[in-house]
PDB file of C-alpha atoms in Angstrom:
ATOM      1  CA  UNK A   1     224.722  91.268  57.141  1.00 42.00           C
ATOM      2  CA  UNK A   2     224.580  87.521  56.968  1.00 40.00           C
ATOM      3  CA  UNK A   3     222.216  87.682  59.990  1.00 42.00           C
ATOM      4  CA  UNK A   4     219.888  89.889  57.855  1.00 43.00           C
ATOM      5  CA  UNK A   5     219.890  87.693  54.939  1.00 39.00           C
ATOM      6  CA  UNK A   6     219.004  84.858  56.986  1.00 37.00           C
ATOM      7  CA  UNK A   7     216.028  86.623  58.574  1.00 37.00           C
ATOM      8  CA  UNK A   8     214.886  87.677  55.208  1.00 40.00           C
ATOM      9  CA  UNK A   9     215.157  84.056  53.840  1.00 42.00           C
ATOM     10  CA  UNK A  10     213.225  82.746  56.839  1.00 42.00           C
ATOM     11  CA  UNK A  11     210.444  85.190  56.387  1.00 42.00           C
ATOM     12  CA  UNK A  12     210.348  84.583  52.705  1.00 43.00           C
ATOM     13  CA  UNK A  13     209.966  80.820  53.408  1.00 35.00           C
ATOM     14  CA  UNK A  14     207.273  81.461  56.235  1.00 41.00           C
ATOM     15  CA  UNK A  15     205.250  83.535  53.695  1.00 38.00           C
ATOM     16  CA  UNK A  16     205.570  80.898  51.148  1.00 41.00           C
ATOM     17  CA  UNK A  17     204.403  78.368  53.505  1.00 41.00           C
ATOM     18  CA  UNK A  18     201.390  80.350  54.578  1.00 42.00           C
ATOM     19  CA  UNK A  19     200.516  81.042  50.931  1.00 44.00           C
ATOM     20  CA  UNK A  20     200.621  77.416  50.155  1.00 43.00           C
ATOM     21  CA  UNK A  21     198.536  76.600  53.196  1.00 46.00           C
ATOM     22  CA  UNK A  22     196.021  79.069  52.214  1.00 47.00           C
ATOM     23  CA  UNK A  23     195.776  77.835  48.661  1.00 49.00           C
ATOM     24  CA  UNK A  24     195.417  74.343  50.040  1.00 48.00           C
ATOM     25  CA  UNK A  25     192.487  75.381  52.357  1.00 46.00           C
ATOM     26  CA  UNK A  26     190.823  77.357  49.460  1.00 49.00           C
ATOM     27  CA  UNK A  27     191.237  74.279  47.203  1.00 48.00           C
ATOM     28  CA  UNK A  28     189.814  72.100  49.724  1.00 52.00           C
ATOM     29  CA  UNK A  29     186.921  74.170  50.513  1.00 48.00           C
ATOM     30  CA  UNK A  30     186.152  74.558  46.702  1.00 45.00           C
ATOM     31  CA  UNK A  31     186.459  70.636  46.415  1.00 47.00           C
ATOM     32  CA  UNK A  32     183.970  70.336  49.311  1.00 50.00           C
ATOM     33  CA  UNK A  33     181.669  72.674  47.872  1.00 47.00           C
ATOM     34  CA  UNK A  34     181.801  71.004  44.351  1.00 45.00           C
ATOM     35  CA  UNK A  35     181.128  67.595  46.156  1.00 46.00           C
ATOM     36  CA  UNK A  36     178.143  69.058  48.059  1.00 43.00           C
ATOM     37  CA  UNK A  37     176.819  70.594  44.836  1.00 45.00           C
ATOM     38  CA  UNK A  38     177.119  67.242  43.109  1.00 46.00           C
ATOM     39  CA  UNK A  39     175.353  65.513  45.961  1.00 41.00           C
ATOM     40  CA  UNK A  40     172.599  68.182  45.838  1.00 41.00           C
ATOM     41  CA  UNK A  41     172.299  67.593  42.135  1.00 39.00           C
ATOM     42  CA  UNK A  42     172.275  63.750  42.834  1.00 44.00           C
ATOM     43  CA  UNK A  43     169.490  64.253  45.299  1.00 43.00           C
ATOM     44  CA  UNK A  44     167.490  66.284  42.880  1.00 39.00           C
ATOM     45  CA  UNK A  45     167.801  63.676  40.313  1.00 41.00           C
ATOM     46  CA  UNK A  46     166.732  61.118  42.664  1.00 38.00           C
ATOM     47  CA  UNK A  47     163.609  63.261  43.622  1.00 41.00           C
ATOM     48  CA  UNK A  48     162.726  63.698  40.200  1.00 41.00           C
ATOM     49  CA  UNK A  49     163.013  60.226  39.396  1.00 37.00           C
ATOM     50  CA  UNK A  50     160.620  59.404  42.485  1.00 35.00           C
ATOM     51  CA  UNK A  51     158.221  62.153  41.262  1.00 34.00           C
ATOM     52  CA  UNK A  52     158.258  60.514  37.834  1.00 37.00           C
ATOM     53  CA  UNK A  53     157.672  57.125  39.130  1.00 35.00           C
ATOM     54  CA  UNK A  54     154.925  58.296  41.316  1.00 35.00           C
ATOM     55  CA  UNK A  55     153.129  59.999  38.433  1.00 33.00           C
ATOM     56  CA  UNK A  56     153.555  57.003  36.222  1.00 33.00           C
ATOM     57  CA  UNK A  57     152.202  54.672  38.885  1.00 37.00           C
ATOM     58  CA  UNK A  58     149.123  56.938  39.665  1.00 46.00           C
ATOM     59  CA  UNK A  59     148.089  57.708  36.178  1.00 52.00           C
ATOM     60  CA  UNK A  60     146.868  55.214  33.528  1.00 68.00           C
ATOM     61  CA  UNK A  61     147.385  56.525  30.055  1.00 82.00           C
ATOM     62  CA  UNK A  62     145.971  54.540  27.029  1.00 92.00           C
ATOM     63  CA  UNK A  63     148.734  53.407  24.676  1.00 88.00           C
ATOM     64  CA  UNK A  64     146.566  53.428  21.669  1.00 94.00           C
ATOM     65  CA  UNK A  65     143.014  53.746  20.486  1.00 95.00           C
ATOM     66  CA  UNK A  66     141.972  50.152  21.372  1.00 95.00           C
ATOM     67  CA  UNK A  67     143.143  50.746  24.808  1.00 95.00           C
ATOM     68  CA  UNK A  68     141.297  54.181  25.035  1.00 97.00           C
ATOM     69  CA  UNK A  69     137.967  52.511  23.770  1.00 97.00           C
ATOM     70  CA  UNK A  70     138.507  49.606  26.515  1.00 96.00           C
ATOM     71  CA  UNK A  71     139.121  52.174  29.236  1.00 97.00           C
ATOM     72  CA  UNK A  72     136.494  54.699  28.371  1.00 97.00           C
ATOM     73  CA  UNK A  73     133.719  52.148  28.004  1.00 97.00           C
ATOM     74  CA  UNK A  74     134.717  50.543  31.348  1.00 97.00           C
ATOM     75  CA  UNK A  75     134.647  53.918  32.966  1.00 97.00           C
ATOM     76  CA  UNK A  76     131.148  54.598  31.742  1.00 98.00           C
ATOM     77  CA  UNK A  77     129.768  51.182  32.471  1.00 98.00           C
ATOM     78  CA  UNK A  78     131.106  51.637  36.202  1.00 98.00           C
ATOM     79  CA  UNK A  79     129.487  54.976  36.435  1.00 98.00           C
ATOM     80  CA  UNK A  80     126.254  53.787  34.983  1.00 98.00           C
ATOM     81  CA  UNK A  81     126.090  50.567  37.090  1.00 98.00           C
ATOM     82  CA  UNK A  82     127.175  52.087  40.333  1.00 98.00           C
ATOM     83  CA  UNK A  83     124.853  55.071  39.887  1.00 98.00           C
ATOM     84  CA  UNK A  84     121.860  52.898  39.290  1.00 98.00           C
ATOM     85  CA  UNK A  85     122.567  51.289  42.690  1.00 97.00           C
ATOM     86  CA  UNK A  86     122.695  54.818  44.090  1.00 98.00           C
ATOM     87  CA  UNK A  87     119.253  55.699  42.638  1.00 97.00           C
ATOM     88  CA  UNK A  88     117.904  52.660  44.343  1.00 96.00           C
ATOM     89  CA  UNK A  89     119.657  52.583  47.709  1.00 96.00           C
ATOM     90  CA  UNK A  90     120.531  56.317  48.743  1.00 96.00           C
ATOM     91  CA  UNK A  91     118.308  57.978  51.094  1.00 94.00           C
ATOM     92  CA  UNK A  92     119.785  61.329  50.042  1.00 96.00           C
ATOM     93  CA  UNK A  93     117.913  63.303  47.426  1.00 97.00           C
ATOM     94  CA  UNK A  94     120.988  65.055  46.251  1.00 97.00           C
ATOM     95  CA  UNK A  95     122.936  61.953  45.748  1.00 97.00           C
ATOM     96  CA  UNK A  96     120.113  60.366  43.707  1.00 98.00           C
ATOM     97  CA  UNK A  97     120.028  63.479  41.418  1.00 98.00           C
ATOM     98  CA  UNK A  98     123.841  63.304  41.149  1.00 98.00           C
ATOM     99  CA  UNK A  99     123.639  59.566  40.293  1.00 98.00           C
ATOM    100  CA  UNK A 100     120.771  60.280  37.767  1.00 98.00           C
ATOM    101  CA  UNK A 101     123.118  62.771  35.995  1.00 98.00           C
ATOM    102  CA  UNK A 102     125.864  60.373  35.920  1.00 98.00           C
ATOM    103  CA  UNK A 103     123.776  57.672  34.308  1.00 98.00           C
ATOM    104  CA  UNK A 104     122.406  60.151  31.719  1.00 98.00           C
ATOM    105  CA  UNK A 105     125.870  61.632  30.803  1.00 98.00           C
ATOM    106  CA  UNK A 106     127.749  58.297  30.726  1.00 98.00           C
ATOM    107  CA  UNK A 107     125.111  56.693  28.506  1.00 98.00           C
ATOM    108  CA  UNK A 108     125.610  59.314  26.086  1.00 97.00           C
ATOM    109  CA  UNK A 109     129.446  59.032  26.434  1.00 97.00           C
ATOM    110  CA  UNK A 110     129.056  55.352  25.599  1.00 97.00           C
ATOM    111  CA  UNK A 111     126.922  56.088  22.538  1.00 97.00           C
ATOM    112  CA  UNK A 112     129.386  58.768  21.316  1.00 97.00           C
ATOM    113  CA  UNK A 113     132.415  56.509  21.905  1.00 97.00           C
ATOM    114  CA  UNK A 114     130.614  53.739  19.818  1.00 97.00           C
ATOM    115  CA  UNK A 115     129.989  56.277  17.074  1.00 96.00           C
ATOM    116  CA  UNK A 116     133.642  57.470  17.197  1.00 96.00           C
ATOM    117  CA  UNK A 117     134.985  53.839  17.044  1.00 97.00           C
ATOM    118  CA  UNK A 118     133.019  53.236  13.980  1.00 95.00           C
ATOM    119  CA  UNK A 119     134.721  56.373  12.233  1.00 93.00           C
ATOM    120  CA  UNK A 120     138.129  55.123  13.221  1.00 92.00           C
ATOM    121  CA  UNK A 121     140.147  53.602  10.516  1.00 90.00           C
ATOM    122  CA  UNK A 122     140.061  50.472  10.741  1.00 91.00           C
ATOM    123  CA  UNK A 123     136.863  50.638  12.889  1.00 91.00           C
ATOM    124  CA  UNK A 124     137.644  49.685  16.535  1.00 94.00           C
ATOM    125  CA  UNK A 125     135.344  47.437  18.806  1.00 91.00           C
ATOM    126  CA  UNK A 126     133.970  48.787  21.864  1.00 93.00           C
ATOM    127  CA  UNK A 127     133.037  46.117  24.359  1.00 91.00           C
ATOM    128  CA  UNK A 128     132.308  47.543  27.925  1.00 92.00           C
ATOM    129  CA  UNK A 129     133.767  45.436  30.735  1.00 95.00           C
ATOM    130  CA  UNK A 130     134.714  46.173  34.101  1.00 97.00           C
ATOM    131  CA  UNK A 131     138.212  46.049  35.385  1.00 95.00           C
ATOM    132  CA  UNK A 132     139.209  44.404  38.700  1.00 96.00           C
ATOM    133  CA  UNK A 133     139.233  47.531  40.728  1.00 96.00           C
ATOM    134  CA  UNK A 134     135.568  48.514  39.307  1.00 97.00           C
ATOM    135  CA  UNK A 135     134.202  45.015  40.046  1.00 98.00           C
ATOM    136  CA  UNK A 136     135.796  45.427  43.486  1.00 97.00           C
ATOM    137  CA  UNK A 137     133.974  48.725  44.118  1.00 98.00           C
ATOM    138  CA  UNK A 138     130.744  47.415  42.780  1.00 98.00           C
ATOM    139  CA  UNK A 139     130.932  44.458  45.271  1.00 98.00           C
ATOM    140  CA  UNK A 140     131.579  47.080  48.154  1.00 97.00           C
ATOM    141  CA  UNK A 141     128.421  49.006  46.978  1.00 97.00           C
ATOM    142  CA  UNK A 142     126.211  45.953  47.049  1.00 97.00           C
ATOM    143  CA  UNK A 143     127.413  45.204  50.571  1.00 97.00           C
ATOM    144  CA  UNK A 144     127.222  48.590  51.905  1.00 97.00           C
ATOM    145  CA  UNK A 145     124.543  49.151  54.503  1.00 95.00           C
ATOM    146  CA  UNK A 146     122.029  51.947  54.008  1.00 93.00           C
ATOM    147  CA  UNK A 147     123.814  54.078  56.550  1.00 93.00           C
ATOM    148  CA  UNK A 148     127.166  53.584  54.835  1.00 95.00           C
ATOM    149  CA  UNK A 149     126.005  53.624  51.037  1.00 97.00           C
ATOM    150  CA  UNK A 150     126.407  57.212  50.379  1.00 97.00           C
ATOM    151  CA  UNK A 151     129.832  57.530  52.097  1.00 96.00           C
ATOM    152  CA  UNK A 152     131.055  54.386  50.006  1.00 97.00           C
ATOM    153  CA  UNK A 153     129.572  55.524  46.722  1.00 98.00           C
ATOM    154  CA  UNK A 154     131.019  59.047  46.886  1.00 97.00           C
ATOM    155  CA  UNK A 155     134.271  57.947  48.199  1.00 97.00           C
ATOM    156  CA  UNK A 156     134.407  55.786  44.791  1.00 98.00           C
ATOM    157  CA  UNK A 157     133.438  58.560  42.642  1.00 97.00           C
ATOM    158  CA  UNK A 158     136.071  60.882  43.362  1.00 97.00           C
ATOM    159  CA  UNK A 159     139.019  58.866  42.373  1.00 97.00           C
ATOM    160  CA  UNK A 160     137.263  57.253  39.707  1.00 97.00           C
ATOM    161  CA  UNK A 161     136.414  60.678  37.973  1.00 98.00           C
ATOM    162  CA  UNK A 162     140.035  61.864  38.727  1.00 97.00           C
ATOM    163  CA  UNK A 163     141.326  58.752  36.905  1.00 97.00           C
ATOM    164  CA  UNK A 164     138.895  59.185  34.158  1.00 97.00           C
ATOM    165  CA  UNK A 165     139.663  62.941  33.804  1.00 97.00           C
ATOM    166  CA  UNK A 166     143.496  62.441  33.577  1.00 96.00           C
ATOM    167  CA  UNK A 167     142.892  59.559  30.996  1.00 97.00           C
ATOM    168  CA  UNK A 168     140.806  61.664  28.599  1.00 97.00           C
ATOM    169  CA  UNK A 169     142.852  64.762  28.883  1.00 96.00           C
ATOM    170  CA  UNK A 170     145.885  62.752  28.251  1.00 96.00           C
ATOM    171  CA  UNK A 171     144.414  61.202  25.225  1.00 97.00           C
ATOM    172  CA  UNK A 172     142.861  64.330  23.759  1.00 96.00           C
ATOM    173  CA  UNK A 173     146.381  65.803  23.739  1.00 95.00           C
ATOM    174  CA  UNK A 174     148.309  62.685  22.596  1.00 94.00           C
ATOM    175  CA  UNK A 175     146.118  60.160  21.193  1.00 95.00           C
ATOM    176  CA  UNK A 176     146.711  58.178  18.038  1.00 95.00           C
ATOM    177  CA  UNK A 177     143.058  57.994  16.703  1.00 96.00           C
ATOM    178  CA  UNK A 178     141.496  61.330  15.779  1.00 95.00           C
ATOM    179  CA  UNK A 179     137.875  60.420  16.388  1.00 96.00           C
ATOM    180  CA  UNK A 180     138.780  59.295  19.815  1.00 97.00           C
ATOM    181  CA  UNK A 181     140.731  62.419  20.475  1.00 97.00           C
ATOM    182  CA  UNK A 182     137.641  64.274  19.671  1.00 97.00           C
ATOM    183  CA  UNK A 183     135.536  62.151  21.906  1.00 98.00           C
ATOM    184  CA  UNK A 184     137.974  62.691  24.915  1.00 97.00           C
ATOM    185  CA  UNK A 185     137.946  66.340  24.314  1.00 97.00           C
ATOM    186  CA  UNK A 186     134.113  66.425  24.423  1.00 97.00           C
ATOM    187  CA  UNK A 187     133.705  64.179  27.673  1.00 98.00           C
ATOM    188  CA  UNK A 188     136.465  66.067  29.578  1.00 97.00           C
ATOM    189  CA  UNK A 189     133.864  68.911  30.419  1.00 97.00           C
ATOM    190  CA  UNK A 190     131.229  66.654  31.904  1.00 97.00           C
ATOM    191  CA  UNK A 191     133.695  64.534  33.724  1.00 98.00           C
ATOM    192  CA  UNK A 192     135.107  67.533  35.413  1.00 98.00           C
ATOM    193  CA  UNK A 193     131.854  68.779  36.505  1.00 98.00           C
ATOM    194  CA  UNK A 194     130.946  65.327  37.987  1.00 98.00           C
ATOM    195  CA  UNK A 195     134.230  65.455  39.702  1.00 98.00           C
ATOM    196  CA  UNK A 196     133.407  68.877  41.275  1.00 97.00           C
ATOM    197  CA  UNK A 197     129.957  67.762  42.291  1.00 97.00           C
ATOM    198  CA  UNK A 198     131.266  64.390  43.875  1.00 97.00           C
ATOM    199  CA  UNK A 199     133.706  66.468  46.004  1.00 97.00           C
ATOM    200  CA  UNK A 200     131.012  68.923  47.119  1.00 96.00           C
ATOM    201  CA  UNK A 201     128.668  66.062  48.185  1.00 96.00           C
ATOM    202  CA  UNK A 202     131.556  64.117  49.936  1.00 94.00           C
ATOM    203  CA  UNK A 203     132.303  67.320  51.862  1.00 93.00           C
ATOM    204  CA  UNK A 204     128.824  68.018  52.783  1.00 88.00           C
ATOM    205  CA  UNK A 205     128.340  64.429  53.838  1.00 77.00           C
ATOM    206  CA  UNK A 206     131.423  64.587  56.051  1.00 64.00           C
ATOM    207  CA  UNK A 207     130.165  67.865  57.483  1.00 48.00           C
ATOM    208  CA  UNK A 208     126.945  66.294  58.550  1.00 51.00           C
ATOM    209  CA  UNK A 209     128.403  63.525  60.465  1.00 51.00           C
TER     210      UNK A 209
END
């Protein structure tokens, strides 16, 4: 009888120990899973931060109407001056035709920008001036040989129009001057067409080499 009681007690203790061990393993596994989940969430947060920083670094957005006027006027000026060089120096009829389109469209954009600036309250001054990157691009175009000119010109036009398109689309949605928001909405279409044509010409130029 006593021996049976001892065996029963030992069995109970063994089961209790097993149960405690199982719960401990489960708790440890749950803790590990939670830690891994937190690490994954942290990694996602870091990825999101990196994406946000990359987008912020790559996209220039006007903070106000004066900045929009400055950036839009500089963009038009660069397109006009670089395209005037293309008309003079390019040996490719399609590139010259593209450049002539840009000159006409960006002259109109500048005229419309100045008209919009006059409607702003208070009126905003529009004084086109190339930024450092645009000045550098112009210097590269002037220095390009006849053989390299088209490649250099088109390699500038694609990112220039990508930046311009992002700028006007952003301002059209979130700008602070209604007249400039209307201007941004109006010029977004032509800029998109210029970008598409520049990409087509760049692709055909690459295929012909």
